[in-house]
Amino acid sequence: MKRPTMADIARRAGVTKGAVSFALNNRPGVSEPTRRRILAIAEELGWQPNSAARALSDGRAGAFGLVIDRPARTLGLEPFFMQLISGIQSELIRDATPLVLTMAEDQAAEVALYKSWWAQRRVDGVFLVDLQADDARVTVLEELGMPAVVLGAPVGTGALPAVWSDDAAAVHTVVRHLADLGHRRLARVGGPERLRHTVIRGAAFDAAVRELGLSGCTVETDYSGEAGAAATRALLSGGEAPTAIMYDNDVMAVSGLATVQSMGLHVPADVSLVAWDDSALCELVHPALTALSRDIAGYGAHAARLLRAAAGGLEVADLEDPAPRLTLRGSVAAPVK
């Protein structure tokens, strides 16, 4: 079916294309009855503005972008990003703004994509995820003047606004809860150390165990189930095995649980397990996993609201979401003396 045009609307309404343009863009130049008639005909014909033409006329693409620099196999298994994207979409759908989603092989490719998008007016702004300790993207986006919102702590974000929650406070909550139960040997299975949130969580973990007089160690992984399983096996095969393990995502925690059970050990009798970012996966296993819970979809929606405002030329500030809360389930108990 041929896409309806302003000329089609003009013919149906018996007016000029100029009058149709005035009505559709809510500009003066037509009477109110004529405006209403034109809008009704446009809706009947299913007319939608041409994004390329709109970009040429007002410099706006009418879309936002999200680039994710992670292995596809890891991304496909981790519920976090699916929940985040659903939250972003739930906000953008309010004014029918599309989300351009793609993946990049590394940060250099991501930067090149931003430059291309901005030069071609493909997007009006972007969501920046997985901020790194030394992140070139922040400077590039500032130099381009491209609206962007960081999803993560406002550290090293330059002038870009951030939507974030207090990861350090969440780590302290978990460590203190385990210590109150009597655990003295803890371990953390973390993500890649190049990521800023991994650094923040690791520093908070070290500070918490030191403050409470506990012993603790961290194993770096790539967030995959395979890496989580390998880290769990290594931790529990040593002489001074931890009595509790905290994982940086739910996929590794579920894999860790399966590994513990395959070693002939029991959760939580032999070792307690805690997952970061609660999901359906944590509730479907046995025992169900204690986890740090937060409204990830809401987190995404807040970021979308902030980016819309920034792209509209408004002054925006960092927005702090509530810190993750600890949801207790069957995978945590006092250590067996």
Coordinates of C-alpha atoms in Angstrom, one line a residue:
M1 CA 0.0 0.0 0.0
K2 CA 1.3 3.4 -1.0
R3 CA 2.4 5.5 2.0
P4 CA 0.0 8.5 2.5
T5 CA 1.4 11.9 1.9
M6 CA 0.5 15.5 2.7
A7 CA -0.7 15.8 -0.9
D8 CA -3.2 13.0 -0.3
I9 CA -4.5 14.8 2.8
A10 CA -4.7 18.1 0.9
R11 CA -6.7 16.5 -1.9
R12 CA -9.1 14.8 0.5
A13 CA -9.5 18.0 2.6
G14 CA -9.8 20.3 -0.4
V15 CA -7.0 22.6 0.8
T16 CA -3.4 23.4 -0.2
K17 CA -0.3 21.4 1.0
G18 CA 0.8 24.5 2.8
A19 CA -2.4 24.5 4.9
V20 CA -1.9 20.8 5.7
S21 CA 1.7 21.5 6.8
F22 CA 0.4 24.3 9.1
A23 CA -2.2 22.1 10.6
L24 CA 0.1 19.0 11.1
N25 CA 2.8 21.2 12.7
N26 CA 0.4 23.1 14.9
R27 CA 1.3 26.4 13.3
P28 CA -0.9 29.4 12.7
G29 CA -2.3 29.9 9.2
V30 CA -5.5 27.8 9.2
S31 CA -8.8 28.1 11.0
E32 CA -9.5 25.8 13.9
P33 CA -12.3 23.9 12.1
T34 CA -10.0 23.4 9.1
R35 CA -7.2 22.2 11.4
R36 CA -9.5 19.7 13.0
R37 CA -10.7 18.4 9.6
I38 CA -7.1 18.0 8.4
L39 CA -6.0 16.1 11.5
A40 CA -9.0 13.8 11.3
I41 CA -8.2 13.0 7.6
A42 CA -4.5 12.4 8.5
E43 CA -5.5 10.0 11.2
E44 CA -7.9 8.2 8.9
L45 CA -5.3 7.8 6.2
G46 CA -2.7 6.6 8.7
W47 CA -0.3 9.5 7.9
Q48 CA 3.0 9.6 9.8
P49 CA 5.8 12.2 9.5
N50 CA 8.8 11.3 7.4
S51 CA 11.7 11.1 9.8
A52 CA 14.3 12.1 7.2
A53 CA 12.2 15.2 6.1
R54 CA 11.7 16.1 9.7
A55 CA 15.4 15.9 10.4
L56 CA 16.1 18.3 7.5
S57 CA 13.4 20.7 8.6
D58 CA 14.0 21.0 12.3
G59 CA 17.3 19.1 12.8
R60 CA 15.6 16.4 14.9
A61 CA 15.7 12.7 14.1
G62 CA 12.9 11.7 16.5
A63 CA 14.8 8.7 17.8
F64 CA 17.2 7.8 20.6
G65 CA 20.1 5.3 20.4
L66 CA 21.6 2.6 22.6
V67 CA 24.8 0.8 21.8
I68 CA 25.9 -2.2 23.9
D69 CA 29.5 -3.3 23.9
R70 CA 29.2 -6.9 25.2
P71 CA 29.4 -10.4 23.7
A72 CA 26.0 -11.3 22.2
R73 CA 25.9 -14.6 24.0
T74 CA 26.3 -13.0 27.3
L75 CA 23.8 -10.2 26.5
G76 CA 21.2 -12.8 25.4
L77 CA 21.3 -14.6 28.7
E78 CA 21.3 -11.7 31.1
P79 CA 17.8 -10.5 32.1
F80 CA 19.2 -7.1 33.2
F81 CA 19.4 -5.6 29.7
M82 CA 16.0 -6.9 28.6
Q83 CA 14.4 -5.3 31.7
L84 CA 16.3 -2.1 31.1
I85 CA 15.3 -1.9 27.5
S86 CA 11.7 -2.6 28.3
G87 CA 11.8 0.3 30.8
I88 CA 13.3 2.6 28.2
Q89 CA 10.7 1.6 25.7
S90 CA 7.8 2.0 28.1
E91 CA 8.7 5.7 28.4
L92 CA 9.6 6.3 24.8
I93 CA 6.3 4.8 23.5
R94 CA 4.4 7.6 25.2
D95 CA 5.3 9.9 22.2
A96 CA 6.1 7.1 19.7
T97 CA 9.9 7.7 19.8
P98 CA 11.8 4.8 18.4
L99 CA 14.9 3.3 20.1
V100 CA 17.8 2.5 17.8
L101 CA 19.5 -0.5 19.4
T102 CA 22.7 -2.1 18.2
M103 CA 25.9 -3.8 19.4
A104 CA 29.5 -2.8 19.0
E105 CA 32.6 -5.0 19.0
D106 CA 34.6 -2.5 21.1
Q107 CA 34.6 1.1 22.3
A108 CA 36.3 2.5 19.2
A109 CA 33.5 1.0 17.1
E110 CA 31.0 2.5 19.5
V111 CA 32.5 6.0 19.2
A112 CA 32.6 5.7 15.4
L113 CA 28.9 4.9 15.5
Y114 CA 28.0 7.9 17.6
K115 CA 29.9 10.2 15.2
S116 CA 28.1 8.7 12.2
W117 CA 24.7 8.9 13.9
W118 CA 25.2 12.5 14.9
A119 CA 26.5 13.6 11.4
Q120 CA 23.6 11.8 9.7
R121 CA 20.9 13.0 12.2
R122 CA 20.0 9.5 12.9
V123 CA 19.3 10.0 16.7
D124 CA 18.7 13.0 19.0
G125 CA 20.7 11.5 21.9
V126 CA 22.0 8.2 23.3
F127 CA 22.0 6.1 26.5
L128 CA 25.5 5.4 27.7
V129 CA 25.9 2.0 29.5
D130 CA 28.8 0.1 31.1
L131 CA 31.0 3.2 31.8
Q132 CA 34.6 2.3 31.9
A133 CA 37.3 3.4 34.4
D134 CA 39.0 5.3 31.5
D135 CA 36.1 6.0 29.1
A136 CA 36.8 7.9 25.8
R137 CA 33.1 8.0 25.0
V138 CA 32.3 10.8 27.5
T139 CA 34.8 13.3 25.9
V140 CA 33.6 12.4 22.4
L141 CA 29.9 13.0 23.2
E142 CA 30.7 16.2 25.0
E143 CA 32.7 17.4 22.0
L144 CA 29.9 16.5 19.6
G145 CA 27.4 18.2 21.7
M146 CA 25.3 15.1 21.5
P147 CA 22.7 14.7 24.3
A148 CA 23.5 11.6 26.4
V149 CA 22.5 10.1 29.7
V150 CA 24.8 7.7 31.6
L151 CA 23.3 4.7 33.3
G152 CA 25.6 4.4 36.2
A153 CA 27.4 6.3 39.0
P154 CA 28.1 10.0 38.3
V155 CA 31.9 9.4 38.5
G156 CA 34.0 10.3 35.4
T157 CA 30.8 11.3 33.6
G158 CA 32.0 14.9 32.8
A159 CA 29.0 17.1 32.1
L160 CA 26.7 14.2 31.1
P161 CA 23.8 13.6 33.5
A162 CA 23.6 10.1 35.1
V163 CA 20.8 7.9 36.4
W164 CA 22.3 5.7 39.2
S165 CA 21.8 3.8 42.3
D166 CA 24.3 3.4 45.2
D167 CA 26.1 0.1 44.5
A168 CA 28.5 0.6 47.4
A169 CA 25.6 0.8 49.8
A170 CA 24.1 -2.4 48.4
V171 CA 27.4 -4.2 48.8
H172 CA 27.7 -3.1 52.4
T173 CA 24.1 -4.3 53.1
V174 CA 25.0 -7.8 51.8
V175 CA 28.3 -8.1 53.7
R176 CA 26.8 -6.8 56.9
H177 CA 23.9 -9.3 56.7
L178 CA 26.3 -12.2 56.1
A179 CA 28.5 -11.1 59.0
D180 CA 25.5 -10.8 61.3
L181 CA 24.6 -14.4 60.5
G182 CA 28.2 -15.4 61.5
H183 CA 30.0 -15.7 58.2
R184 CA 33.7 -14.8 58.4
R185 CA 35.1 -16.0 55.0
L186 CA 33.4 -14.3 52.1
A187 CA 34.1 -14.2 48.3
R188 CA 32.8 -12.1 45.5
V189 CA 32.5 -13.2 41.8
G190 CA 32.7 -9.9 40.0
G191 CA 32.5 -8.7 36.5
P192 CA 35.2 -7.2 34.2
E193 CA 37.5 -4.9 36.1
R194 CA 37.5 -2.4 33.2
L195 CA 33.9 -1.4 34.1
R196 CA 33.5 1.4 36.6
H197 CA 30.6 -0.3 38.5
T198 CA 32.8 -3.3 39.0
V199 CA 35.5 -1.1 40.5
I200 CA 33.0 0.6 42.8
R201 CA 31.5 -2.8 44.0
G202 CA 35.0 -4.2 44.5
A203 CA 36.2 -1.3 46.5
A204 CA 33.0 -1.4 48.6
F205 CA 33.4 -5.1 49.2
D206 CA 37.0 -4.7 50.3
A207 CA 36.1 -1.9 52.6
A208 CA 33.2 -3.7 54.2
V209 CA 35.1 -6.9 55.0
R210 CA 38.0 -4.9 56.4
E211 CA 35.6 -2.8 58.5
L212 CA 33.9 -5.9 59.9
G213 CA 37.1 -7.9 60.5
L214 CA 36.3 -10.5 57.8
S215 CA 38.4 -12.2 55.2
G216 CA 37.3 -11.7 51.6
C217 CA 38.5 -12.2 48.0
T218 CA 37.2 -11.2 44.6
V219 CA 37.4 -13.2 41.3
E220 CA 37.1 -11.4 38.0
T221 CA 34.9 -12.9 35.3
D222 CA 33.1 -11.9 32.1
Y223 CA 29.6 -12.2 33.5
S224 CA 29.0 -15.5 31.7
G225 CA 27.6 -18.7 33.4
E226 CA 30.7 -20.6 32.4
A227 CA 33.0 -18.1 34.2
G228 CA 30.7 -18.1 37.2
A229 CA 30.8 -21.9 37.4
A230 CA 34.6 -21.9 37.1
A231 CA 35.1 -19.3 39.7
T232 CA 32.8 -21.1 42.1
R233 CA 34.6 -24.4 41.7
A234 CA 38.0 -22.7 42.2
L235 CA 36.8 -20.9 45.4
L236 CA 35.3 -24.0 47.0
S237 CA 38.2 -26.3 46.1
G238 CA 40.7 -24.5 48.3
G239 CA 41.7 -25.2 51.9
E240 CA 40.0 -22.1 53.4
A241 CA 36.8 -22.1 51.3
P242 CA 34.4 -19.2 51.7
T243 CA 31.2 -19.9 53.6
A244 CA 29.3 -17.3 51.5
I245 CA 29.7 -16.1 47.9
M246 CA 28.3 -12.9 46.3
Y247 CA 27.8 -12.8 42.5
D248 CA 27.7 -9.7 40.3
N249 CA 24.8 -11.0 38.2
D250 CA 22.0 -13.5 38.4
V251 CA 23.3 -15.7 35.6
M252 CA 26.6 -16.4 37.4
A253 CA 24.7 -17.0 40.7
V254 CA 22.5 -19.6 39.1
S255 CA 25.5 -21.3 37.5
G256 CA 27.3 -21.1 40.8
L257 CA 24.4 -22.9 42.5
A258 CA 24.5 -25.7 40.0
T259 CA 28.2 -26.0 40.4
V260 CA 28.0 -26.2 44.2
Q261 CA 25.4 -29.0 43.9
S262 CA 27.5 -30.9 41.3
M263 CA 30.4 -30.9 43.9
G264 CA 28.2 -32.7 46.4
L265 CA 27.8 -29.7 48.6
H266 CA 24.6 -28.1 49.8
V267 CA 23.2 -24.5 49.7
P268 CA 23.0 -22.9 52.3
A269 CA 24.3 -25.6 54.7
D270 CA 27.8 -25.6 53.1
V271 CA 27.9 -22.2 51.4
S272 CA 25.4 -19.3 51.2
L273 CA 24.9 -17.6 47.8
V274 CA 23.7 -14.1 46.9
A275 CA 22.9 -12.7 43.4
W276 CA 23.1 -9.1 42.2
D277 CA 20.0 -8.0 40.3
D278 CA 17.0 -10.2 41.1
S279 CA 15.2 -11.9 38.3
A280 CA 12.9 -14.8 37.6
L281 CA 16.0 -17.0 37.3
C282 CA 16.6 -16.5 41.0
E283 CA 13.2 -17.7 42.0
L284 CA 13.1 -20.7 39.6
V285 CA 16.0 -22.6 41.1
H286 CA 16.1 -24.6 44.3
P287 CA 16.8 -23.3 46.7
A288 CA 15.7 -19.9 45.5
L289 CA 18.5 -17.3 45.5
T290 CA 18.7 -14.4 47.9
A291 CA 19.3 -11.4 45.7
L292 CA 19.7 -7.6 45.5
S293 CA 16.5 -6.4 44.0
R294 CA 15.7 -3.1 42.2
D295 CA 13.2 -1.7 39.7
I296 CA 15.4 -2.1 36.6
A297 CA 12.5 -1.2 34.2
G298 CA 11.9 1.9 36.3
Y299 CA 15.6 2.7 36.1
G300 CA 15.4 2.6 32.3
A301 CA 12.2 4.7 32.2
H302 CA 13.9 7.4 34.4
A303 CA 16.9 7.5 32.0
A304 CA 14.5 7.8 29.0
R305 CA 12.7 10.7 30.7
L306 CA 16.0 12.4 31.4
L307 CA 17.3 12.0 27.9
R308 CA 14.1 13.3 26.3
A309 CA 14.5 16.4 28.5
A310 CA 18.2 16.9 27.6
A311 CA 17.5 16.4 23.9
G312 CA 14.8 19.1 24.2
G313 CA 17.3 21.6 25.4
L314 CA 16.4 21.5 29.1
E315 CA 19.0 21.6 31.9
V316 CA 19.0 18.2 33.6
A317 CA 20.9 16.9 36.7
D318 CA 21.9 13.5 38.0
L319 CA 19.1 11.4 39.2
E320 CA 19.6 8.9 42.0
D321 CA 17.4 5.8 42.1
P322 CA 16.8 3.9 45.4
A323 CA 19.7 1.6 46.3
P324 CA 19.1 -2.2 45.7
R325 CA 17.4 -3.9 48.6
L326 CA 18.2 -7.4 49.8
T327 CA 15.5 -9.9 49.1
L328 CA 16.0 -12.9 51.4
R329 CA 15.3 -16.5 50.1
G330 CA 16.5 -20.0 50.8
S331 CA 20.1 -19.7 49.6
V332 CA 21.4 -17.8 52.7
A333 CA 21.7 -19.1 56.3
A334 CA 24.0 -19.0 59.2
P335 CA 27.2 -21.1 58.5
V336 CA 27.3 -24.5 60.1
K337 CA 29.7 -24.4 63.0

